[in-house]
Each structure stands twice: as structure tokens, then as C-alpha cells.
Coordinates of C-alpha atoms and ligand atoms in Angstrom, one line a residue:
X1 CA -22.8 9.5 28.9
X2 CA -26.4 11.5 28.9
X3 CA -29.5 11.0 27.0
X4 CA -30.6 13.5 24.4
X5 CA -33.0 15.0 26.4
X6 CA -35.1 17.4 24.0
X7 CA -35.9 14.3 21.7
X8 CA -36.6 12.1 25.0
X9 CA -38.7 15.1 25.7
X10 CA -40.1 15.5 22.1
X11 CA -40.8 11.6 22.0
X12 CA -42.8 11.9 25.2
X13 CA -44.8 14.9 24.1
X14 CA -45.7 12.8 20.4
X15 CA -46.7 9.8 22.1
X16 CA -48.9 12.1 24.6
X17 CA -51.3 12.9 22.1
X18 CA -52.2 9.7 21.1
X19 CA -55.1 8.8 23.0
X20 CA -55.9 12.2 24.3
X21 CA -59.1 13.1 25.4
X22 CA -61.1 16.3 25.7
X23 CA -60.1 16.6 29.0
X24 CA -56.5 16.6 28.5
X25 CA -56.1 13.0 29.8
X26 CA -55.1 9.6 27.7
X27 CA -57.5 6.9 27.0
X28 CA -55.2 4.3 25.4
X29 CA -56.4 1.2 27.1
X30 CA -54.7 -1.9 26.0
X31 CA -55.6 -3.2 22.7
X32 CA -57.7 -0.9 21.8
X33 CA -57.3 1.5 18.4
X34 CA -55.4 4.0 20.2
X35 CA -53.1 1.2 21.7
X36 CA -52.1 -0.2 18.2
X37 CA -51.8 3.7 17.1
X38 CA -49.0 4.0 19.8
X39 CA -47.1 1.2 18.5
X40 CA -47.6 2.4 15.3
X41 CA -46.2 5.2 16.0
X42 CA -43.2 3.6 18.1
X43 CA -42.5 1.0 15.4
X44 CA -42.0 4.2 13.2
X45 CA -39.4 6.1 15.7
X46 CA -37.8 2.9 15.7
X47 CA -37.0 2.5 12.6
X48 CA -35.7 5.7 11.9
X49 CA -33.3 4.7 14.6
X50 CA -32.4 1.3 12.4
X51 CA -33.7 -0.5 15.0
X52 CA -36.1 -3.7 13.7
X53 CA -39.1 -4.2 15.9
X54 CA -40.4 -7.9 16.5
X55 CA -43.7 -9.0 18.0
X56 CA -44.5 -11.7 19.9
X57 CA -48.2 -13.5 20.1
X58 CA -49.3 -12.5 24.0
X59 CA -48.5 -8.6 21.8
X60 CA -45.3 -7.4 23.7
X61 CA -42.7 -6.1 21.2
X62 CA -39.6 -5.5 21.3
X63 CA -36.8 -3.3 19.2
X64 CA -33.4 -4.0 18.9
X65 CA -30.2 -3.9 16.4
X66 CA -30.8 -5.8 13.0
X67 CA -27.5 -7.7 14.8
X68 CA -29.0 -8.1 18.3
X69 CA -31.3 -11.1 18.2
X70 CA -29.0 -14.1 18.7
X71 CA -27.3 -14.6 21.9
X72 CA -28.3 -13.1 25.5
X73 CA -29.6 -9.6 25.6
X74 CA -29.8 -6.7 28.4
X75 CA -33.5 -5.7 27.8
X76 CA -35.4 -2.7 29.2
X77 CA -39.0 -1.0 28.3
X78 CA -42.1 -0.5 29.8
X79 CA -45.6 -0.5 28.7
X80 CA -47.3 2.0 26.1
X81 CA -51.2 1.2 27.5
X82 CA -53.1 3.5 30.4
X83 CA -55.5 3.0 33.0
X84 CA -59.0 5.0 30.9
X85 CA -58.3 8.7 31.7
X86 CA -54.8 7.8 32.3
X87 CA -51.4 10.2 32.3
X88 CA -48.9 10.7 30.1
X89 CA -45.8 9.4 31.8
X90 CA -47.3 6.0 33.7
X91 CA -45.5 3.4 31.0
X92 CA -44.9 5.8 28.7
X93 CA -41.4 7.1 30.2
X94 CA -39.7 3.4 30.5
X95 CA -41.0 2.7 26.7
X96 CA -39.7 6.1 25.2
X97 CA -36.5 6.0 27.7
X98 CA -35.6 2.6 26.7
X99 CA -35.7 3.6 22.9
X100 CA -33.5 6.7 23.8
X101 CA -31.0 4.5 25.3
X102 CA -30.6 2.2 22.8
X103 CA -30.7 5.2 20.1
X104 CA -28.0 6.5 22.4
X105 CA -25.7 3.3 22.5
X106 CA -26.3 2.9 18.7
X107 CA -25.3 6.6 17.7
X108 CA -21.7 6.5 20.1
X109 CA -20.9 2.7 18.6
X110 CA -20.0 1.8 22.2
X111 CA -18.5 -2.3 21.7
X112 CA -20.9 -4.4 24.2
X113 CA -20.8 -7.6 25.2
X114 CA -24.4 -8.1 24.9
X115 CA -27.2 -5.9 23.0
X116 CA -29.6 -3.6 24.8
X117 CA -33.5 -4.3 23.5
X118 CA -36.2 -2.3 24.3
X119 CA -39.3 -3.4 24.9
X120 CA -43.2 -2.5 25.3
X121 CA -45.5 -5.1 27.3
X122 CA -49.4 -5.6 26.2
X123 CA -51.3 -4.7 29.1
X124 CA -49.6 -4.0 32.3
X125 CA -52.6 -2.0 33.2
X126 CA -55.4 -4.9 33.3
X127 CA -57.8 -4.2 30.7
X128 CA -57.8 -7.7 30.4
X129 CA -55.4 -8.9 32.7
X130 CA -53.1 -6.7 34.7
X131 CA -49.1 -7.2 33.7
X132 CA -50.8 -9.5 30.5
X133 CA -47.5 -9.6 28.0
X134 CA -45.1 -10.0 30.9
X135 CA -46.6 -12.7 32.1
X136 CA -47.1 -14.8 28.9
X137 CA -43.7 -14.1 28.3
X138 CA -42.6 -15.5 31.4
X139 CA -45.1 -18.1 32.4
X140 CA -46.8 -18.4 29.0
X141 CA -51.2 -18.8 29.0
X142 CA -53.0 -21.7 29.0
X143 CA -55.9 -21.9 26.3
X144 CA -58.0 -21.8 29.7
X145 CA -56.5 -19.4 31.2
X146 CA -57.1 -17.0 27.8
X147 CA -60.6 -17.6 27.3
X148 CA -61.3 -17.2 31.0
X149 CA -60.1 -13.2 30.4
X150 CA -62.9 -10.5 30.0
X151 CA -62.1 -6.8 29.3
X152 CA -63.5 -4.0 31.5
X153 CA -66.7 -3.8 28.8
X154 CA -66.9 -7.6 29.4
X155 CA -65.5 -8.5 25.8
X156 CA -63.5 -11.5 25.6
X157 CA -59.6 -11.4 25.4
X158 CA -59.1 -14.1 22.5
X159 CA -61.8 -11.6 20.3
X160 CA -59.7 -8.7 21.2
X161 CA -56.1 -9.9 20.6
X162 CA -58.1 -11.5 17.1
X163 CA -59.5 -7.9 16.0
X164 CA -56.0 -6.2 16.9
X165 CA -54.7 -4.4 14.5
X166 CA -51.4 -4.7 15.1
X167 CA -49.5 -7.8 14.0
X168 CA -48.2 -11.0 16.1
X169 CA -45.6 -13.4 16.1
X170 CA -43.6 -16.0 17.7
X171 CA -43.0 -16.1 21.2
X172 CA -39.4 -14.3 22.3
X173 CA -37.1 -17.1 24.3
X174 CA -37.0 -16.3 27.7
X175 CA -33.3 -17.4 28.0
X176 CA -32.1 -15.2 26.1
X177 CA -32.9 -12.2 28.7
X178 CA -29.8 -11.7 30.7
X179 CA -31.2 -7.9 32.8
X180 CA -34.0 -6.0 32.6
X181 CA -34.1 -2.5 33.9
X182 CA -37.5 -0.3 33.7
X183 CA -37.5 3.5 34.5
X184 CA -41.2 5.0 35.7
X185 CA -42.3 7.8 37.6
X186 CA -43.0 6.6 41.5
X187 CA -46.4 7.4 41.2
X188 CA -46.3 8.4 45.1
X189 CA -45.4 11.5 46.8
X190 CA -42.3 10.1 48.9
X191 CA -39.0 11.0 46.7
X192 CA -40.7 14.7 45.7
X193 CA -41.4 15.0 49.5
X194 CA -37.6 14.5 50.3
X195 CA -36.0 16.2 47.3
X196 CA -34.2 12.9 46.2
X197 CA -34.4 12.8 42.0
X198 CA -34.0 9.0 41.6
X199 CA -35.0 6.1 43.5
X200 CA -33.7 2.7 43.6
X201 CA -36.9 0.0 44.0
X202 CA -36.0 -2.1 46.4
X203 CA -39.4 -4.4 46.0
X204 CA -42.8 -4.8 44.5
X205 CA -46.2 -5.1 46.2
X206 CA -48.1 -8.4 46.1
X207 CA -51.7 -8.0 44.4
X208 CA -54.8 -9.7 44.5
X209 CA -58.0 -8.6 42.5
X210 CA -61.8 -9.8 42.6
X211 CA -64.7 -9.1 41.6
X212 CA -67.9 -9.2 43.8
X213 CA -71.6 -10.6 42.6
X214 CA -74.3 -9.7 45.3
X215 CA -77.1 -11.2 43.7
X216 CA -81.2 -10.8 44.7
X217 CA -84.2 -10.4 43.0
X218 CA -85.4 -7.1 40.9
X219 CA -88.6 -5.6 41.7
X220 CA -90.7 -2.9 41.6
X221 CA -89.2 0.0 43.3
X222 CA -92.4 2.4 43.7
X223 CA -94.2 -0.7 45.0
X224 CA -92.1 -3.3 46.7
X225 CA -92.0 -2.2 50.5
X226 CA -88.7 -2.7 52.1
X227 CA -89.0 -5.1 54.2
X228 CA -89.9 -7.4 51.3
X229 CA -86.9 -6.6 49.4
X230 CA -83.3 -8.6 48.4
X231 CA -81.8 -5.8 47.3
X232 CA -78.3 -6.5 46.5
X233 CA -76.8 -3.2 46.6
X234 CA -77.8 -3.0 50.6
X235 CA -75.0 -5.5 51.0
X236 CA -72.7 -4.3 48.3
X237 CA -72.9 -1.0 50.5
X238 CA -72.3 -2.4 53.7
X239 CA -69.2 -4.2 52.2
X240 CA -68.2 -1.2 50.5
X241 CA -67.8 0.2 54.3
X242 CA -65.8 -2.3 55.7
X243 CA -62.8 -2.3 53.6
X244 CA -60.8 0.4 55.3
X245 CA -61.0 -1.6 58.4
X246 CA -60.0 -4.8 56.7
X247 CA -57.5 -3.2 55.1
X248 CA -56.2 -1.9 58.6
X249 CA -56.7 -5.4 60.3
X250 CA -54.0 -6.7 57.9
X251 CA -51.4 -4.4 58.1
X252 CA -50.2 -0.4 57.4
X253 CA -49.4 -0.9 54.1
X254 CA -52.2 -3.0 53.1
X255 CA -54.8 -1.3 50.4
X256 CA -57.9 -1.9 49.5
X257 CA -59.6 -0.1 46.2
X258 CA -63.2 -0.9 44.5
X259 CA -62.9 1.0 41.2
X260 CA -65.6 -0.5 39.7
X261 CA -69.3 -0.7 40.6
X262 CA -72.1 -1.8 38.9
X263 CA -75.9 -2.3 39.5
X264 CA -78.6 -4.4 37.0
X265 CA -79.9 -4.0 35.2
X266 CA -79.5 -0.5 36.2
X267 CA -82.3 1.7 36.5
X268 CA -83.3 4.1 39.2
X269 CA -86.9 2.9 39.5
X270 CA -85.6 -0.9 39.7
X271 CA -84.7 -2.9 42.9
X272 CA -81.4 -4.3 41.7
X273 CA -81.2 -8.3 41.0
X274 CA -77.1 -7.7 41.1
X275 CA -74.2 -5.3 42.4
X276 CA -70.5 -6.0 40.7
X277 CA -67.6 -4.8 42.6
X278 CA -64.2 -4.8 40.9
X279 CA -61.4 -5.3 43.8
X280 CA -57.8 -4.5 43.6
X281 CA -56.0 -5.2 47.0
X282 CA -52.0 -5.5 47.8
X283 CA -50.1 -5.8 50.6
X284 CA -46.1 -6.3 50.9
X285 CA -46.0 -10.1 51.6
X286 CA -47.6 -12.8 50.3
X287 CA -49.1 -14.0 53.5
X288 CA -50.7 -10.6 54.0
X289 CA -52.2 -11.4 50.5
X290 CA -53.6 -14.4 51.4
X291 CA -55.5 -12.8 54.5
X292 CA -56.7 -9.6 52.8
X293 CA -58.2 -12.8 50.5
X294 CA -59.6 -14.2 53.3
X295 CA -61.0 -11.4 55.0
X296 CA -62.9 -10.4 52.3
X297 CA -64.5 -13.1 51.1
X298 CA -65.8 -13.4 54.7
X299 CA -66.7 -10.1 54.5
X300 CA -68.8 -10.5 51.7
X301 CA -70.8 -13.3 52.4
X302 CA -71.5 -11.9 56.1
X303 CA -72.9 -8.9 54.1
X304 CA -74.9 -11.1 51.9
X305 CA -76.3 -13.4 54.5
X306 CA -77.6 -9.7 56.8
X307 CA -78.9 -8.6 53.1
X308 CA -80.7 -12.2 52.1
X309 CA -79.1 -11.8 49.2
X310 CA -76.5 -14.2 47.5
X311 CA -73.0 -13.9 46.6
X312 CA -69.6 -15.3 44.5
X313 CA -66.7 -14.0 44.5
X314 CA -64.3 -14.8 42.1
X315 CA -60.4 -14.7 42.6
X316 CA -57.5 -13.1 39.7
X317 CA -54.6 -15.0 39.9
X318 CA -52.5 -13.1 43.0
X319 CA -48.9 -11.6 42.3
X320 CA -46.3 -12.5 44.2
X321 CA -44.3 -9.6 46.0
X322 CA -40.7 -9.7 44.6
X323 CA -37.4 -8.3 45.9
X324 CA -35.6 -6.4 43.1
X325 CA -32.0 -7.8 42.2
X326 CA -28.9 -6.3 45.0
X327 CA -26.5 -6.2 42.0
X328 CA -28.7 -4.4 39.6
X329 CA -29.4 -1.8 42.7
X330 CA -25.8 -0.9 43.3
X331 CA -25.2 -0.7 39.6
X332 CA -28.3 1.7 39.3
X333 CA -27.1 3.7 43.0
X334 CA -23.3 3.5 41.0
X335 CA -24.6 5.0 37.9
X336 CA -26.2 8.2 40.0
X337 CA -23.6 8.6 41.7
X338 CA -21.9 9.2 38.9
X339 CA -24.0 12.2 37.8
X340 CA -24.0 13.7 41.2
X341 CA -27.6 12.4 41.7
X342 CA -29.1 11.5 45.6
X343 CA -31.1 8.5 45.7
X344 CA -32.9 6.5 48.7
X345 CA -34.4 2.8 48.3
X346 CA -38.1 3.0 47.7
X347 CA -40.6 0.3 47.8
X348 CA -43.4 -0.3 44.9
X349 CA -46.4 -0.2 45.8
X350 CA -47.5 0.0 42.2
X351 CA -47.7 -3.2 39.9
X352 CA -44.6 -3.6 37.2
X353 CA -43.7 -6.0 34.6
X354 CA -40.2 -5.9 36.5
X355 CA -42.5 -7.6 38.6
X356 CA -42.6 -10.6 36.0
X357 CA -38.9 -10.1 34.7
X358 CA -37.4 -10.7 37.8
X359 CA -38.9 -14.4 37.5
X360 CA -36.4 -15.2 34.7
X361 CA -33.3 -12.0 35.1
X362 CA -32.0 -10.0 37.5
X363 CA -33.8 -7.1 37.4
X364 CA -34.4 -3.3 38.6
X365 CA -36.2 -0.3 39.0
X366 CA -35.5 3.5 39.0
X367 CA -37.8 5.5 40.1
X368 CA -38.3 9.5 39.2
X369 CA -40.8 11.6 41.7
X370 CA -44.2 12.5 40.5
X371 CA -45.0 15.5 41.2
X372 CA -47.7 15.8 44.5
X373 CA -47.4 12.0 44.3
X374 CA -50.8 12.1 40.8
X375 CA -50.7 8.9 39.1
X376 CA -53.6 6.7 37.1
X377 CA -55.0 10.3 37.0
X378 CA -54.4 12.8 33.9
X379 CA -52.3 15.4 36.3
X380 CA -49.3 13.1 36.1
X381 CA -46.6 15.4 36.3
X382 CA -43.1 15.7 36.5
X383 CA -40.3 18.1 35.5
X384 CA -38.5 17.3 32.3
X385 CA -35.1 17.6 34.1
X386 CA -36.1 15.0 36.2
X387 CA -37.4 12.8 33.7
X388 CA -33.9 13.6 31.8
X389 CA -31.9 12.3 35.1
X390 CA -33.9 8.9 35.0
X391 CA -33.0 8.3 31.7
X392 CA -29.3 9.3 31.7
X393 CA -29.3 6.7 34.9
X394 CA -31.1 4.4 33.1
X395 CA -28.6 4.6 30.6
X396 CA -25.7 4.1 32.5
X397 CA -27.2 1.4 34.6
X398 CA -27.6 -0.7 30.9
X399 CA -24.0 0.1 29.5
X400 CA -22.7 -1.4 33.3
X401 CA -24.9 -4.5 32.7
X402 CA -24.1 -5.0 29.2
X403 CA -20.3 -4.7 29.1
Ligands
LIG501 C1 -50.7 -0.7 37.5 O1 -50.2 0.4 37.2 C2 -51.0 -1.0 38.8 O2 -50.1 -1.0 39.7 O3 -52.2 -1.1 39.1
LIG502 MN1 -46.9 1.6 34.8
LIG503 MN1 -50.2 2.1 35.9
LIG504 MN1 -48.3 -0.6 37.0

């Protein structure tokens, strides 16, 4: 059984141009207008599929058979939000594959033991709070924990999900998830690199995040000589050096990013009185997590002790590395053999919600190559046959779990 692939293709291209910017990438950061225009537009193909579309209140929806919400469910989806200047597959192939799938189930009346959902998580990319819906749904949110969570323009999370214009409701029962499966592009270079069209996720990266405060004292710039200074963005430089060696202190396959970077109150002819660094760090085990931790809150307040300057750092929750399910990985390897597909077992080093779902079901991953390895970037690329493969293995890899 195959997916139909000029309407998976079709769907893709509609959702593309939601968001779009002037420079052909997609701003469609997580509850923002164009975020609830997405959805809209989901619900919409949805329901001409007959498919109801339910929401719970941490956002996430889901779609599924007017017959399909009692019992246990096979679910499958991904997330319709970007990184800012994001591409047009990161997300948006799981969400618009899982629809096709269940379109496709629906349309051939196959008899299952258990329905196939699809689903779309709020926020995997962190605009808040990365992988935001999959965790509520999982491990649910203190009203602590909410109001602690800022957006990237420093708006709070509780305002946001308020203003939303798209609806809310009751939470969805964990129980009643028996699978999940989510299709995405790899995002790195390694399956297009070895001509393999699907890969089988073997596991998911652990991640920490933080964000840096050097703090000193603003002054005049023209007339403050520089030995008199306590200039936080001295420090916030020097520690800005040092990650690629803390990085490689911890191990190969430990990262270290600072994406964002602020000075105040941001002016050129103004000593800065602060430096904000947004970190996003991961490594494949959870002790190697736990030292990049380490290592750089040292780091920092070594560089703001040889600065004079001061310095917090505060902690995102970590996420745990996870192992992907052995019985969802042959059924996905099964299901491309079956279409005459090679695959290898590839590990994540990118965040999922599978990442969550594998908390409460046994879940998996397939993963199609990107083309020169571009993600988070608008030249996210990769040929519609191979996004067509995924899909029809995604397919097959739900039917197997749901019979
Ligand atoms: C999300 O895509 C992440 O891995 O950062
Ligand atoms: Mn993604
Ligand atoms: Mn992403
Ligand atoms: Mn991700």
C-alpha cells in the first residue's frame, strides 16, 4: 500500500506558504498568527478527509475518525511550528504524512484493531519551551512551571496560549496511546552521504539549554578608560571562545550552540551593564549532559570573575536521551523492505516529541535524507520521491502496529 504522493506533495507545498517570508523561508514560530493559520488550515484538510480534529489545553491536536476516540489508538504526527526563518519540511512532513496516512487507511476501509490519529504538537521548536505540547501531554505543567516560560521576545507563555487564536480543550488520556511513529527529514548529511533513502532512529540526543547573564555597570563609552570598566560583554566573549573546547572535553558528539546574544541596553556608544546568551547543548548520554552542565557554569563564572563582572546562569529543564522501541524498528526496517528500500540505523541528534512519546508507547522514528544535510535554515531540501518513500514506510509501519 503507497501514499498518494502528488497530494502528500500538494499538501506540503499549501502548508509551505504559510508563514513565508520575503526571503523564501518560514517564520511560523509557535503560537504565533501564522501558527494558528497552519492549523487552520490543517483542521480544514482534515475535515475534508471526515476526519474530526480535537484540541487539547497545552495546544497539541489531534485528527482522527468520528469512531476513533474510545479505546487505545496508534498515533503518529509531528509538529506544524519552525525555528524563525525556518524550512518547509522540519515538522511539516510528519504532520502532513501522518494526515496522508490516515486519509489513506480511511479511503481503502482496511478493518484495524486499533485507529490511527494524527497529531500536531505545540512547540517542539522552543519558542517557549522546546518539545512544549509533548511534554504537557506526557508529564503535564505545573502552574509554576507555566508561568516560569518566556518566549524568545520575553512575552510570557500563559499571555500567549491566552491571546491564541486557536481553540483549547481537555487534556487527551495518555493511556489511550498504544504507538507513536513520526516521519522527519534527518536534518544531517549522513543518509544522503550514503545513498540510503530511509533511516531507522535508533536514539535521541539528551539536551540542556541556558541562558547566560554577565552583568556590570553601563558607562560612558567615549569617556570611561578601560581599565575602569565592568564591561560585561568582555566576559560574554571570552566564554563565547571556550565552548568548542568544552564541547570537545566532554565527548565527540557533544555540541555546544549560542544562538542568541544580546547586549543592554544596547547601544554602540554605551559600556554594556548586561550580555544574554541563549545556550542549547546535547550530548548522547545523560551523564555527558550533566558535565556539559557543569563545565559551563564553571566556565562562566571564571569568565566573569577575570571580567569583574557578575553572572547567573539559569538551567531549562534537561531532556533525557531515549532509546527508540526494538519492535517498532524492525516493523519500520520490515515495512522498507517491503518496498525495496535500504535503510541503516541512525542516531538523533535533533530534539523530537518521539522524544516525549516514548515515555508512555513504544515508539519510532524514520528518517528521510536532507539534502547537503540544511535544516533550521530555509534551504531545507529534499526530493519529493524521497519524501514519498518515508511516507509510504510510514504507512506500512502504522497498518503493522495497528492490526
Ligand atoms: C528542534 O528541532 C531541535 O532539535 O532543536
Ligand atoms: Mn522537527
Ligand atoms: Mn526543528
Ligand atoms: Mn526538533
Amino acid at each position: 500500500m503507497k501514499v498518494n504522493g502528488p497530494r502528500l506533495r500538494a499538501d506540503l507545498e499549501a502548508l509551505a506558504q504559510i508563514g513565508r517570508n520575503s526571503d523564501g523561508g518560514i517564520d511560523r514560530t509557535a503560537l504565533s498568527a501564522e501558527d494558528a493559520a497552519a492549523r487552520t488550515w490543517y483542521e480544514s484538510r482534515c475535515q475534508e478527509a471526515g476526519l474530526e480534529v480535537r484540541c487539547d489545553k497545552w495546544a497539541n491536536m489531534v485528527a482522527g475518525a468520528a469512531h476513533s476516540w474510545d479505546g487505545a489508538a496508534v498515533w503518529t504526527g509531528s509538529h506544524l511550528d519552525t525555528v524563525p526563518d525556518g524550512g518547509a519540511l522540519d515538522g511539516a512532513l510528519g504532520v502532513v504524512a501522518a494526515l496522508e496516512c490516515v486519509r489513506r487507511i480511511t479511503e481503502e476501509h482496511l478493518e484495524l484493531a486499533h485507529p490511527v490519529q494524527a497529531v500536531v504538537f505545540a512547540d517542539e521548536e522552543g519558542n517557549y519551551s522546546h518539545l512544549f505540547g509533548s511534554y504537557g501531554l506526557v508529564h503535564g505543567y505545573s502552574d509554576r512551571q507555566l508561568a516560569a516560560m518566556t518566549g524568545r521576545e520575553g512575552d510570557a507563555l500563559t499571555d500567549a496560549l491566552r491571546d491564541f487564536s486557536w481553540r483549547t480543550g481537555e487534556p487527551f488520556d495518555p493511556g489511550r496511546i498504544r504507538h507513536f511513529v513520526e516521519l522527519h527529514i534527518e536534518q544531517g548529511p549522513i543518509l544522503e552521504q550514503r545513498d540510503i533513502p530511509i533511516g531507522v532512529v535508533t536514539s535521541i540526543v539528551g539536551l540542556g539549554g541556558a541562558e547566560v547573564v554577565f552583568t556590570g555597570r553601563a558607562d560612558h563609552a567615549g569617556t570611561t578608560p578601560m581599565t575602569m570598566r565592568r564591561d560585561p560583554g568582555r566576559a560574554a566573549g571570552a566564554f563565547l571562545t571556550r565552548l568548542a573546547d568544552i564541547a570537545a572535553s566532554i565527548g565527540d558528539d557533544a555540541v555546544i550552540t549560542c544562538g542568541r546574544f544580546s547586549f543592554q541596553p544596547g547601544a554602540s556608544n554605551v559600556v554594556p551593564d548586561a550580555a544574554n546568551l541563549a545556550l542549547d547543548f546535547r550530548a548522547p548520554t545523560s551523564d555527558q549532559v550533566e558535565a556539559l552542565t557543569r563545565a559551563l557554569s564553571t566556565a562562566a563564572h571564571e569568565c566573569a570573575s577575570a571580567h569583574d563582572v557578575g553572572c547567573a546562569v539559569h538551567l531549562d529543564q534537561p531532556v533525557s536521551p531515549v532509546e527508540l522501541d526494538a519492535e517498532v524498528r524492525d516493523i519500520i526496517r520490515a515495512a522498507a523492505v517491503r518496498n525495496v528500500l535500504p535503510t541503516m540505523d541512525i542516531p538523533s541528534g535533533a530534539g523530537h516529541d518521539s522524544q516525549n512519546m516514548s515515555r508512555i508507547a513504544p515508539t519510532g522514528m524514520i528518517f528521510v535524507p536532507s539534502h547537503a544535510g540544511r535544516s533550521h535554515s530555509r534551504f531545507e531540501h529534499t526530493d519529493p520521491e524521497l519524501l514519498e518513500n518515508g511516507a509510504t514506510v510510514l504507512l506500512e509501519t502504522l497498518v503493522s502496529l495497528a492490526r
